[in-house]
Short mmCIF file of C-alpha atoms and ligand atoms in Angstrom, two decimals:
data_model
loop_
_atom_site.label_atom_id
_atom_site.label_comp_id
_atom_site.label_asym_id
_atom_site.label_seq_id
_atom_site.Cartn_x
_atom_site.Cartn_y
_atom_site.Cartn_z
CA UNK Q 1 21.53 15.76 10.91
CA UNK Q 2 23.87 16.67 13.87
CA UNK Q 3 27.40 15.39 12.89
CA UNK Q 4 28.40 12.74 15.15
CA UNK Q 5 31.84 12.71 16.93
CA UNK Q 6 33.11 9.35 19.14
CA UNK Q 7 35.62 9.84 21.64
CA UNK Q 8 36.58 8.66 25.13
CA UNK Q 9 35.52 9.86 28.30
CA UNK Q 10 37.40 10.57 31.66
CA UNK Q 11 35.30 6.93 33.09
CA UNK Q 12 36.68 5.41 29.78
CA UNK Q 13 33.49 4.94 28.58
CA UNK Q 14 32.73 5.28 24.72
CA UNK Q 15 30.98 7.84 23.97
CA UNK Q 16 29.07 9.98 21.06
CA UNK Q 17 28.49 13.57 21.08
CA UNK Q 18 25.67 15.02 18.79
CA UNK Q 19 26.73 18.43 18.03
CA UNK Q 20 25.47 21.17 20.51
CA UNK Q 21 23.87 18.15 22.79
CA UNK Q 22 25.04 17.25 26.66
CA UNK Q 23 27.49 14.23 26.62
CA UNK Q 24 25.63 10.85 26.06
CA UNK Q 25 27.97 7.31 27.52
CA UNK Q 26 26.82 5.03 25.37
CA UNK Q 27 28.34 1.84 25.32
CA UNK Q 28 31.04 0.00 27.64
CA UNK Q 29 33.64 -0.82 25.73
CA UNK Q 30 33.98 -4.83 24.99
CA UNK Q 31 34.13 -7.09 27.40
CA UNK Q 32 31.60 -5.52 29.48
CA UNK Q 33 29.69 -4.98 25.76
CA UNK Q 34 29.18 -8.23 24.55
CA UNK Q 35 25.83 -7.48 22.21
CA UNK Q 36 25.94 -11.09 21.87
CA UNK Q 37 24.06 -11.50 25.35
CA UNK Q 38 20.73 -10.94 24.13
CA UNK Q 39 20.75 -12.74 21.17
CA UNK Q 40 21.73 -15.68 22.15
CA UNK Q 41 18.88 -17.80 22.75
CA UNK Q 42 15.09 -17.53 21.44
CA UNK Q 43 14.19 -16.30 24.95
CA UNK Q 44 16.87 -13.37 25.00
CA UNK Q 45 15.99 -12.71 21.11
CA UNK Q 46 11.97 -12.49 21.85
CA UNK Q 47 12.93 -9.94 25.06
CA UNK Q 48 15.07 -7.83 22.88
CA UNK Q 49 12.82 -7.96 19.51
CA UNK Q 50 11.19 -3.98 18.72
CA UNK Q 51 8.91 -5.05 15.90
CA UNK Q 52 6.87 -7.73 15.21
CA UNK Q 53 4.34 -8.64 12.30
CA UNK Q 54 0.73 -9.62 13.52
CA UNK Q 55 -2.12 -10.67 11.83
CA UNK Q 56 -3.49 -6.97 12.37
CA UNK Q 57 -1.00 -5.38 9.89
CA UNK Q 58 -2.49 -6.71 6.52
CA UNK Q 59 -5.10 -5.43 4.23
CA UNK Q 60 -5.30 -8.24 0.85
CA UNK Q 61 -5.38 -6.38 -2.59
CA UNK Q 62 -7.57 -8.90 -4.61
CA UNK Q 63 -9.37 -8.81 -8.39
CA UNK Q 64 -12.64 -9.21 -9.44
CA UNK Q 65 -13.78 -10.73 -12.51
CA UNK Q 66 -17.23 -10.70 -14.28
CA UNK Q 67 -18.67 -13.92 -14.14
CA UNK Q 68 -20.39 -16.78 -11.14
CA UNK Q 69 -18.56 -18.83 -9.41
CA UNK Q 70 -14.93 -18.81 -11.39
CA UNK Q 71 -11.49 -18.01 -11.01
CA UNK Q 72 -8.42 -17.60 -13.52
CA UNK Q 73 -5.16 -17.42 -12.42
CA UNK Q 74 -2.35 -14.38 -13.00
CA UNK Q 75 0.55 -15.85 -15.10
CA UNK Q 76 3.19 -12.83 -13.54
CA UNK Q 77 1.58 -13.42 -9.63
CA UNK Q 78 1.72 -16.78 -8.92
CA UNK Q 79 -0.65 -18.01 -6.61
CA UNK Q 80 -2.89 -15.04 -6.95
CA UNK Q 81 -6.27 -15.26 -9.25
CA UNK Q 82 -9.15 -12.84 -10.33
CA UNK Q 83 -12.10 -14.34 -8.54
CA UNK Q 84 -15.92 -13.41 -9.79
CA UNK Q 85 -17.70 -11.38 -7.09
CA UNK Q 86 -19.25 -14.61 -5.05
CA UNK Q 87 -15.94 -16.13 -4.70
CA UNK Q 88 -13.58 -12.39 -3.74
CA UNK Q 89 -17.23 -12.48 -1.02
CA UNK Q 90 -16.10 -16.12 -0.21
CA UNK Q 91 -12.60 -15.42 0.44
CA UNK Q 92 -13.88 -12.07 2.53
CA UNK Q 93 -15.08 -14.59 4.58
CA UNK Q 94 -12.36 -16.81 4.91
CA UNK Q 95 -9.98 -13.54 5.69
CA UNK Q 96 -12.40 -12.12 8.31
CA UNK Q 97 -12.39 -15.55 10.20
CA UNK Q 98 -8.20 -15.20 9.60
CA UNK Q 99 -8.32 -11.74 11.33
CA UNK Q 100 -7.15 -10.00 8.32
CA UNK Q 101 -8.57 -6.36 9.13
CA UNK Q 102 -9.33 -5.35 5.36
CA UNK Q 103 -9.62 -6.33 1.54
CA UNK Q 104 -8.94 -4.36 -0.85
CA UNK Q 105 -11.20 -4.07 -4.31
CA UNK Q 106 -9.63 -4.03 -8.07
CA UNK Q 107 -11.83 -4.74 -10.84
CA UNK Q 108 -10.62 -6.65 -13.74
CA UNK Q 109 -12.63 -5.01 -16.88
CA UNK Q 110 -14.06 -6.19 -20.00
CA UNK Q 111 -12.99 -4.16 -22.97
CA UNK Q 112 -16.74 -3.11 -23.56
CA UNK Q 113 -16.50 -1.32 -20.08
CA UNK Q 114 -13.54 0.62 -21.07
CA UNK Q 115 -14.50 4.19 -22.84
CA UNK Q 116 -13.14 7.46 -23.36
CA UNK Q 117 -15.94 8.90 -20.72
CA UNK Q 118 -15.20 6.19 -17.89
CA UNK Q 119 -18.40 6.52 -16.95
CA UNK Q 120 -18.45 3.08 -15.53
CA UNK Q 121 -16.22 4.22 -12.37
CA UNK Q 122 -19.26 5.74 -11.19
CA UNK Q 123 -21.79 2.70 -11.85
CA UNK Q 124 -23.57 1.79 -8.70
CA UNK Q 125 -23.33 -1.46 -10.74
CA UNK Q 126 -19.33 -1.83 -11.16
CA UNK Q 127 -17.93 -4.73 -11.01
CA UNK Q 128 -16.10 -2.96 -7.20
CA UNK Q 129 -19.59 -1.77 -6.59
CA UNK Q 130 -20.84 -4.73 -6.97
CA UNK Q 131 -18.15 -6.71 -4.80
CA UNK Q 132 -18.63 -4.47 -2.00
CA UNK Q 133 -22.19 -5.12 -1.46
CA UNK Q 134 -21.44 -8.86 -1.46
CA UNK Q 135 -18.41 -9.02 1.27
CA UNK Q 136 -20.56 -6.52 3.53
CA UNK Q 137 -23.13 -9.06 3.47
CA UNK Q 138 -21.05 -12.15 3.08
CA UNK Q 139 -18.16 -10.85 5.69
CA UNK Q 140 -19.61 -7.70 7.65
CA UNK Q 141 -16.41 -7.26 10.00
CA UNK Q 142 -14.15 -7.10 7.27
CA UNK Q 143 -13.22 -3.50 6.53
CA UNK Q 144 -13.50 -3.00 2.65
CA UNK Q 145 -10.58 -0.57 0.73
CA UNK Q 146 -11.31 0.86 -2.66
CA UNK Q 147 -9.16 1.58 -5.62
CA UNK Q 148 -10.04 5.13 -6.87
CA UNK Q 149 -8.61 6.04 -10.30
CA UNK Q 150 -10.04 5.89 -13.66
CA UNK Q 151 -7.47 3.61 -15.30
CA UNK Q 152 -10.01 0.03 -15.19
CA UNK Q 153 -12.13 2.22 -16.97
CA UNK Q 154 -10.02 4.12 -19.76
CA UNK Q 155 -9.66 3.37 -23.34
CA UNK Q 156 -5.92 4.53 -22.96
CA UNK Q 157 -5.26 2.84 -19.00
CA UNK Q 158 -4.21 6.19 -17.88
CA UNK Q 159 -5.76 6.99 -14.36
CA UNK Q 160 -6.73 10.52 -15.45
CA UNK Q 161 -8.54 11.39 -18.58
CA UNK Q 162 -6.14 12.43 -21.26
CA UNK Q 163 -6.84 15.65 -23.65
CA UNK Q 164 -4.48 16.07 -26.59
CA UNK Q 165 -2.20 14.00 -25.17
CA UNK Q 166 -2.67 15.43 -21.26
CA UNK Q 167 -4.07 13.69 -18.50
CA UNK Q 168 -5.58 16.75 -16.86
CA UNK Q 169 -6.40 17.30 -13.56
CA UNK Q 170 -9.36 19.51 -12.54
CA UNK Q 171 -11.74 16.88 -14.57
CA UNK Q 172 -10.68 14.04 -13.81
CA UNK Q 173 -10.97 15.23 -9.71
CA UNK Q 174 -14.41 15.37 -10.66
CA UNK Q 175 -14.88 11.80 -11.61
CA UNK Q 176 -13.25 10.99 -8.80
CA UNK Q 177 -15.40 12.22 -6.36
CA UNK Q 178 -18.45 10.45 -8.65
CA UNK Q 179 -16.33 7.32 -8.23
CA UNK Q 180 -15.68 7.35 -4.66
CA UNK Q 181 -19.53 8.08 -3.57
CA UNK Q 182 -20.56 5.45 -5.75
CA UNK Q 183 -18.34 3.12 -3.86
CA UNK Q 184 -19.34 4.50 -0.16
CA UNK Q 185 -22.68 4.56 -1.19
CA UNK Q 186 -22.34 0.78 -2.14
CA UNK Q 187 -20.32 0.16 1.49
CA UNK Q 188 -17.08 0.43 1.60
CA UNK Q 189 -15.19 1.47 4.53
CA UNK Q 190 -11.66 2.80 3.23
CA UNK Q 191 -11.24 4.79 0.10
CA UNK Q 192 -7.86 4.35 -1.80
CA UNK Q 193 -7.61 7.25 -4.83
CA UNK Q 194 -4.45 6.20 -6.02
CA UNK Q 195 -4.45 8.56 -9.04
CA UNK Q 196 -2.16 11.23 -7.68
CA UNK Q 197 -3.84 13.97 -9.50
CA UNK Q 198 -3.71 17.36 -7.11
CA UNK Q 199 -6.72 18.43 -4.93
CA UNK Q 200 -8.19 14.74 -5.13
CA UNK Q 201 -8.58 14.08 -1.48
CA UNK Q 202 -9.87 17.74 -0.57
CA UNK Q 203 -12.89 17.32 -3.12
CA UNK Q 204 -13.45 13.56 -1.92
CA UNK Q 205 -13.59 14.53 1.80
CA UNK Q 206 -15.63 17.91 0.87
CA UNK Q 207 -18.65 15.46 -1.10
CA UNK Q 208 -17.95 12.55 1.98
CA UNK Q 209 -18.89 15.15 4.72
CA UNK Q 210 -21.88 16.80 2.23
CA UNK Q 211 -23.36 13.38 1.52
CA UNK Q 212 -23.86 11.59 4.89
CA UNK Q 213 -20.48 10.04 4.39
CA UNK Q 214 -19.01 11.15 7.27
CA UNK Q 215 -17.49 7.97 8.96
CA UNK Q 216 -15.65 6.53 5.41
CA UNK Q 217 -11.50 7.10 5.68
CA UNK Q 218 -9.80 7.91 2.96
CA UNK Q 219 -6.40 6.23 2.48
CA UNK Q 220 -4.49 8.61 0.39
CA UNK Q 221 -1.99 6.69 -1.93
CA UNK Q 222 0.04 9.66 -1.23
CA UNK Q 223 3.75 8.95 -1.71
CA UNK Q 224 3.40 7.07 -5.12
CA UNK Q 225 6.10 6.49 -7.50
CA UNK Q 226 6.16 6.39 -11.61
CA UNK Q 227 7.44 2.79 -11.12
CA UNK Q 228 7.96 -0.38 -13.00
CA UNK Q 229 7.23 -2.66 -10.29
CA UNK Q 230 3.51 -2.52 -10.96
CA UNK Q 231 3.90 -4.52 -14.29
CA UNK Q 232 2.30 -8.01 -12.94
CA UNK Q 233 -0.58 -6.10 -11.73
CA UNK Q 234 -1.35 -4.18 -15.09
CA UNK Q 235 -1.30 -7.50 -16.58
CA UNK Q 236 -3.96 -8.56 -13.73
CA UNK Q 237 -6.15 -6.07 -14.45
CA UNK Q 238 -5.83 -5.92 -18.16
CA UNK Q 239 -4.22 -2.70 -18.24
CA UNK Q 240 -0.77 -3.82 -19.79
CA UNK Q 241 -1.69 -3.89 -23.69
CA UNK Q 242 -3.73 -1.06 -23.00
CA UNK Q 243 -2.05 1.79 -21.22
CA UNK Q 244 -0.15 3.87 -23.90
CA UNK Q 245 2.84 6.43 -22.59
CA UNK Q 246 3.78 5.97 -19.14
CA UNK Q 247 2.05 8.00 -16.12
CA UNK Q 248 4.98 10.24 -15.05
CA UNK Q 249 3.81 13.27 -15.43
CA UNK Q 250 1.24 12.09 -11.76
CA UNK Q 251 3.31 9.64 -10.36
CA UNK Q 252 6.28 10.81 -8.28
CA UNK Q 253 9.49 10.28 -9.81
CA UNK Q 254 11.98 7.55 -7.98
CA UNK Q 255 14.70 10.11 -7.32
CA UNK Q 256 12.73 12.25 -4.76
CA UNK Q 257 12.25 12.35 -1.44
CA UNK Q 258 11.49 15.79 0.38
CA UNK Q 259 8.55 15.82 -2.20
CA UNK Q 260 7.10 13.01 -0.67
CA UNK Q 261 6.75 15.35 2.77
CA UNK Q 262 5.09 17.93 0.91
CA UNK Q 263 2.45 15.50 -0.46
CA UNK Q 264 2.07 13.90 3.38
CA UNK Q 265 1.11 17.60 4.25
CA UNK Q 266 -0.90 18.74 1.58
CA UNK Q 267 -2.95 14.92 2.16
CA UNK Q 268 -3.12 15.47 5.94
CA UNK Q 269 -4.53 19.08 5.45
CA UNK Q 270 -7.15 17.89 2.88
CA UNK Q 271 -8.73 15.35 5.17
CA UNK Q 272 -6.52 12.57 4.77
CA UNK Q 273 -6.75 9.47 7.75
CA UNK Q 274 -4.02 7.03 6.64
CA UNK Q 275 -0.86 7.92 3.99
CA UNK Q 276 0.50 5.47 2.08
CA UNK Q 277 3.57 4.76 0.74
CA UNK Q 278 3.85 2.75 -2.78
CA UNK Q 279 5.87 0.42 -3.62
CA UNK Q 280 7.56 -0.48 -0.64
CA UNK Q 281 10.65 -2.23 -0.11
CA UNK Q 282 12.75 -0.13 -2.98
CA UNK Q 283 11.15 3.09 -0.66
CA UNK Q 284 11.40 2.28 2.44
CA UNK Q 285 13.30 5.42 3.59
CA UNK Q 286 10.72 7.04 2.75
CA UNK Q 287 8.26 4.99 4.92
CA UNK Q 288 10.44 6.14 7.86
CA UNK Q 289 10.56 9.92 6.68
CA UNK Q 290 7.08 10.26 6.59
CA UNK Q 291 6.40 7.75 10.06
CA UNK Q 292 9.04 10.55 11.75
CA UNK Q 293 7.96 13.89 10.67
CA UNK Q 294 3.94 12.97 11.25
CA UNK Q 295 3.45 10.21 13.31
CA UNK Q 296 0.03 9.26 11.12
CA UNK Q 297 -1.38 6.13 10.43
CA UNK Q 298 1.03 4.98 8.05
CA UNK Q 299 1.22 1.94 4.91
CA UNK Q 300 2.84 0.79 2.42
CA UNK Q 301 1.81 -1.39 -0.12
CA UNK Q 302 4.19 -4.39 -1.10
CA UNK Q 303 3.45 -3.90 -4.95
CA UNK Q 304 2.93 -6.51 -7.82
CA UNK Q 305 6.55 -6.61 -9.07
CA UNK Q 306 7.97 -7.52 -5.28
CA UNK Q 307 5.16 -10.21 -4.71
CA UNK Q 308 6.38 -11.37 -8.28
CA UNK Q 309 10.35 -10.99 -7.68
CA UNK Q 310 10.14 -12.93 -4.45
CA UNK Q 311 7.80 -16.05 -5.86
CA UNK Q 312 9.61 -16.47 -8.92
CA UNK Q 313 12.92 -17.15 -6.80
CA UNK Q 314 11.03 -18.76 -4.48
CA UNK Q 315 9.63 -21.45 -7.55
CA UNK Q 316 12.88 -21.55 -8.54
CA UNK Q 317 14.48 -22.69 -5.22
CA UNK Q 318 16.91 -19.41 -4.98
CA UNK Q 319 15.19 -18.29 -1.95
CA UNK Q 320 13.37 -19.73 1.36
CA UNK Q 321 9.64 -18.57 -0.21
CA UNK Q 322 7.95 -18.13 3.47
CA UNK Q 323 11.29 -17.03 5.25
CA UNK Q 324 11.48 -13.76 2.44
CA UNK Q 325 7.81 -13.05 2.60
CA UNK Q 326 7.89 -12.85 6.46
CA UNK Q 327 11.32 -10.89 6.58
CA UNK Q 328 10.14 -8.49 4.19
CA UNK Q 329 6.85 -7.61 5.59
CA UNK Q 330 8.63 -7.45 8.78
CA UNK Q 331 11.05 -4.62 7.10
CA UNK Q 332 7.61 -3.03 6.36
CA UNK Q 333 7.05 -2.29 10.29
CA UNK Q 334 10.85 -1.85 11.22
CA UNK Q 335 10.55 0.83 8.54
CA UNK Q 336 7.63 2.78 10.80
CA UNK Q 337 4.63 1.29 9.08
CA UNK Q 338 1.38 0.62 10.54
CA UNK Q 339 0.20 -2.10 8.35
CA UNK Q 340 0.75 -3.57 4.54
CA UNK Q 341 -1.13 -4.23 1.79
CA UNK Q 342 0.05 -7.39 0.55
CA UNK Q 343 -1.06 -10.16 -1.87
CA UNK Q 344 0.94 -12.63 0.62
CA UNK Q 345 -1.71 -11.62 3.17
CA UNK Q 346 -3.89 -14.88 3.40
CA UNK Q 347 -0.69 -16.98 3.60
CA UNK Q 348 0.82 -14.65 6.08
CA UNK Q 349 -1.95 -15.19 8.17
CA UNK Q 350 -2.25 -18.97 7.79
CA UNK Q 351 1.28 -19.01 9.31
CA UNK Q 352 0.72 -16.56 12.47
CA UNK Q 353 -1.74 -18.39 13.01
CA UNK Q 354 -0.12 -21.57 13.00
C1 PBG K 401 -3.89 2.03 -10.56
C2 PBG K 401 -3.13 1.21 -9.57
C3 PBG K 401 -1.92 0.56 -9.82
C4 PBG K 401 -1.64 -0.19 -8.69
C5 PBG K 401 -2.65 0.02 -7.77
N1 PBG K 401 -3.58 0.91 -8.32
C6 PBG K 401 -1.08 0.55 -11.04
C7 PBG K 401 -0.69 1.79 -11.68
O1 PBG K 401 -0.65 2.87 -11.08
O2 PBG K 401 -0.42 1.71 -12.88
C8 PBG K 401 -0.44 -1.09 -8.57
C9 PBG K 401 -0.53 -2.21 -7.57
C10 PBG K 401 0.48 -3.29 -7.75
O3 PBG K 401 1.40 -3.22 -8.59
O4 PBG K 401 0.39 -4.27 -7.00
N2 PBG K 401 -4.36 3.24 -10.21
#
């Protein structure tokens, strides 16, 4: 960063001086300056707004349950539920006729379909698999986002498989790949590994490319941090009581930064479309690193733990519950982002939409 020095110039005019950079008059000094001007009516506001939230910007993170025609709700996410596959199909529907661009798959699992193999993240027949094929007939517009990591599937919740007490790496890329064909086999439109194991998105765009795949995106949950905010949604998809250790030796770890360039790079390179940045609103200086040094398609996701943080207040009458969830999606786009996975996307777009 240059170091900025103010000063005054010969036409009394304030102005800043990056270092090594031509002379830049900024702003006249008060009264001429009155920033007031343009924010004082909703007219003047609108003409001087730079970002806006739209309907376009969300993609809805929602769980699937075994089961017909049933719902239960999440104690730690309130107002969000585990649906069976024909109602997540019915609520495709409803989101496609919102304008919501895409839904995004997690499968709640039964403890049967949990194993030290995790073969079932490859089952045509998963419970995603499964969901997939019913919103692309149920909702065909809707683009459908994947979760791809093995933890739904693990006896021990980690998102890798774990040897003497490693989750290694080179394996568990090879499930990977399994589990994302089996899901763009089945449909879907976006994959999401979200594993963070090294050389995942190389070997899932090498097998895309070999097996007619050639049109699915991959968005690479590249920039994602050891954190605690996704408590509420290990308890949505069972993963809480079952996840022993914690997964920082693959997740980034809070304090960093510059590695989350390196990881933008290495994605990009390896056949990356979008990057995404998780969770959000404690990172979102890193959502406007990455937007600035690549200019890609860029999102973050608005975790668990912040949907939870903001409706508990909300409930309790602390805070304005729609004036927070607008404000801090709209923080999302300020910060550089392209769009936001959030689980306040239905209600988001019930109110654009008036
Ligand atoms: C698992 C996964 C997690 C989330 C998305 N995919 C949790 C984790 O890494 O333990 C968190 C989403 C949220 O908190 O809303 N691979």
């Amino acid at each position: 960063m240059p170091r900025l020095v103010i000063g005054q110039n010969p036409c009394d005019q304030v102005f800043v001086i990056a270092k090594g950079e031509p002379m830049k008059p900024t702003l006249a000094p008060f009264p001429a300056t009155r920033l007031r001007r343009m924010r004082k009516s909703p007219a003047m506001r609108a003409l001087a707004r730079q970002n806006t939230l739209t309907v376009d910007d969300l993609i809805w993170p929602v769980f699937v349950m075994d089961g017909t025609d049933d719902e239960t709700p999440i104690g730690s996410m309130p107002g969000v539920t585990r649906k069976t596959v024909d109602r997540v199909a019915k609520a495709a529907v409803e989101a496609q006729a919102m304008g919501i661009p895409a839904i995004c798959i997690f499968p709640y699992t039964g403890m049967e379909a949990r194993t030290e193999d995790c073969a079932m993240a490859w089952d045509p027949d998963n419970l995603t698999n499964q969901a997939i094929r019913a919103i692309k007939t149920a909702a065909p517009d809707i683009a459908i986002m994947t979760d791809i990591a093995l933890d739904p599937y693990n006896i021990n919740g980690h998102d890798g498989f774990v040897e003497d007490g490693e989750i290694v790496n080179d394996r568990t890329v090879e499930a990977l790949v399994k589990m994302g064909l089996a899901q763009a086999d089945a449909g879907a439109d976006i994959l999401g590994p979200s594993d963070m194991m090294d050389g995942r998105i190389g070997a899932i765009r090498q097998a895309l490319e070999s097996h007619g795949h050639q049109n699915v995106a991959i968005l690479s949950y590249t920039a994602k941090y050891a954190s605690a905010f996704y408590g509420p949604f290990r308890d949505a998809v069972g993963a809480s009581s079952v996840l022993t250790g914690d997964k920082n030796t693959y997740q980034m770890d809070p304090g960093n930064s510059d590695e989350a360039l390196r990881l933008v790079e290495r994605d990009l390179r390896e056949g990356a479309d979008m990057i995404m940045i998780k969770p959000g609103m404690p990172y979102l200086d890193i959502c406007r690193r990455i937007k600035d040094s690549f200019g890609v398609p860029t999102y973050a996701y608005q975790v668990s733990g912040e949907y939870a943080m903001l409706q508990a207040a909300a409930q309790n009458g602390w805070l304005d519950g729609e004036k927070v969830m607008m404000e801090s999606l709209l923080g999302f786009k300020r910060a550089g982002c392209d769009g936001i996975l959030t689980y306040f996307a239905p209600a988001v777009a019930k109110l654009l939409n008036g």
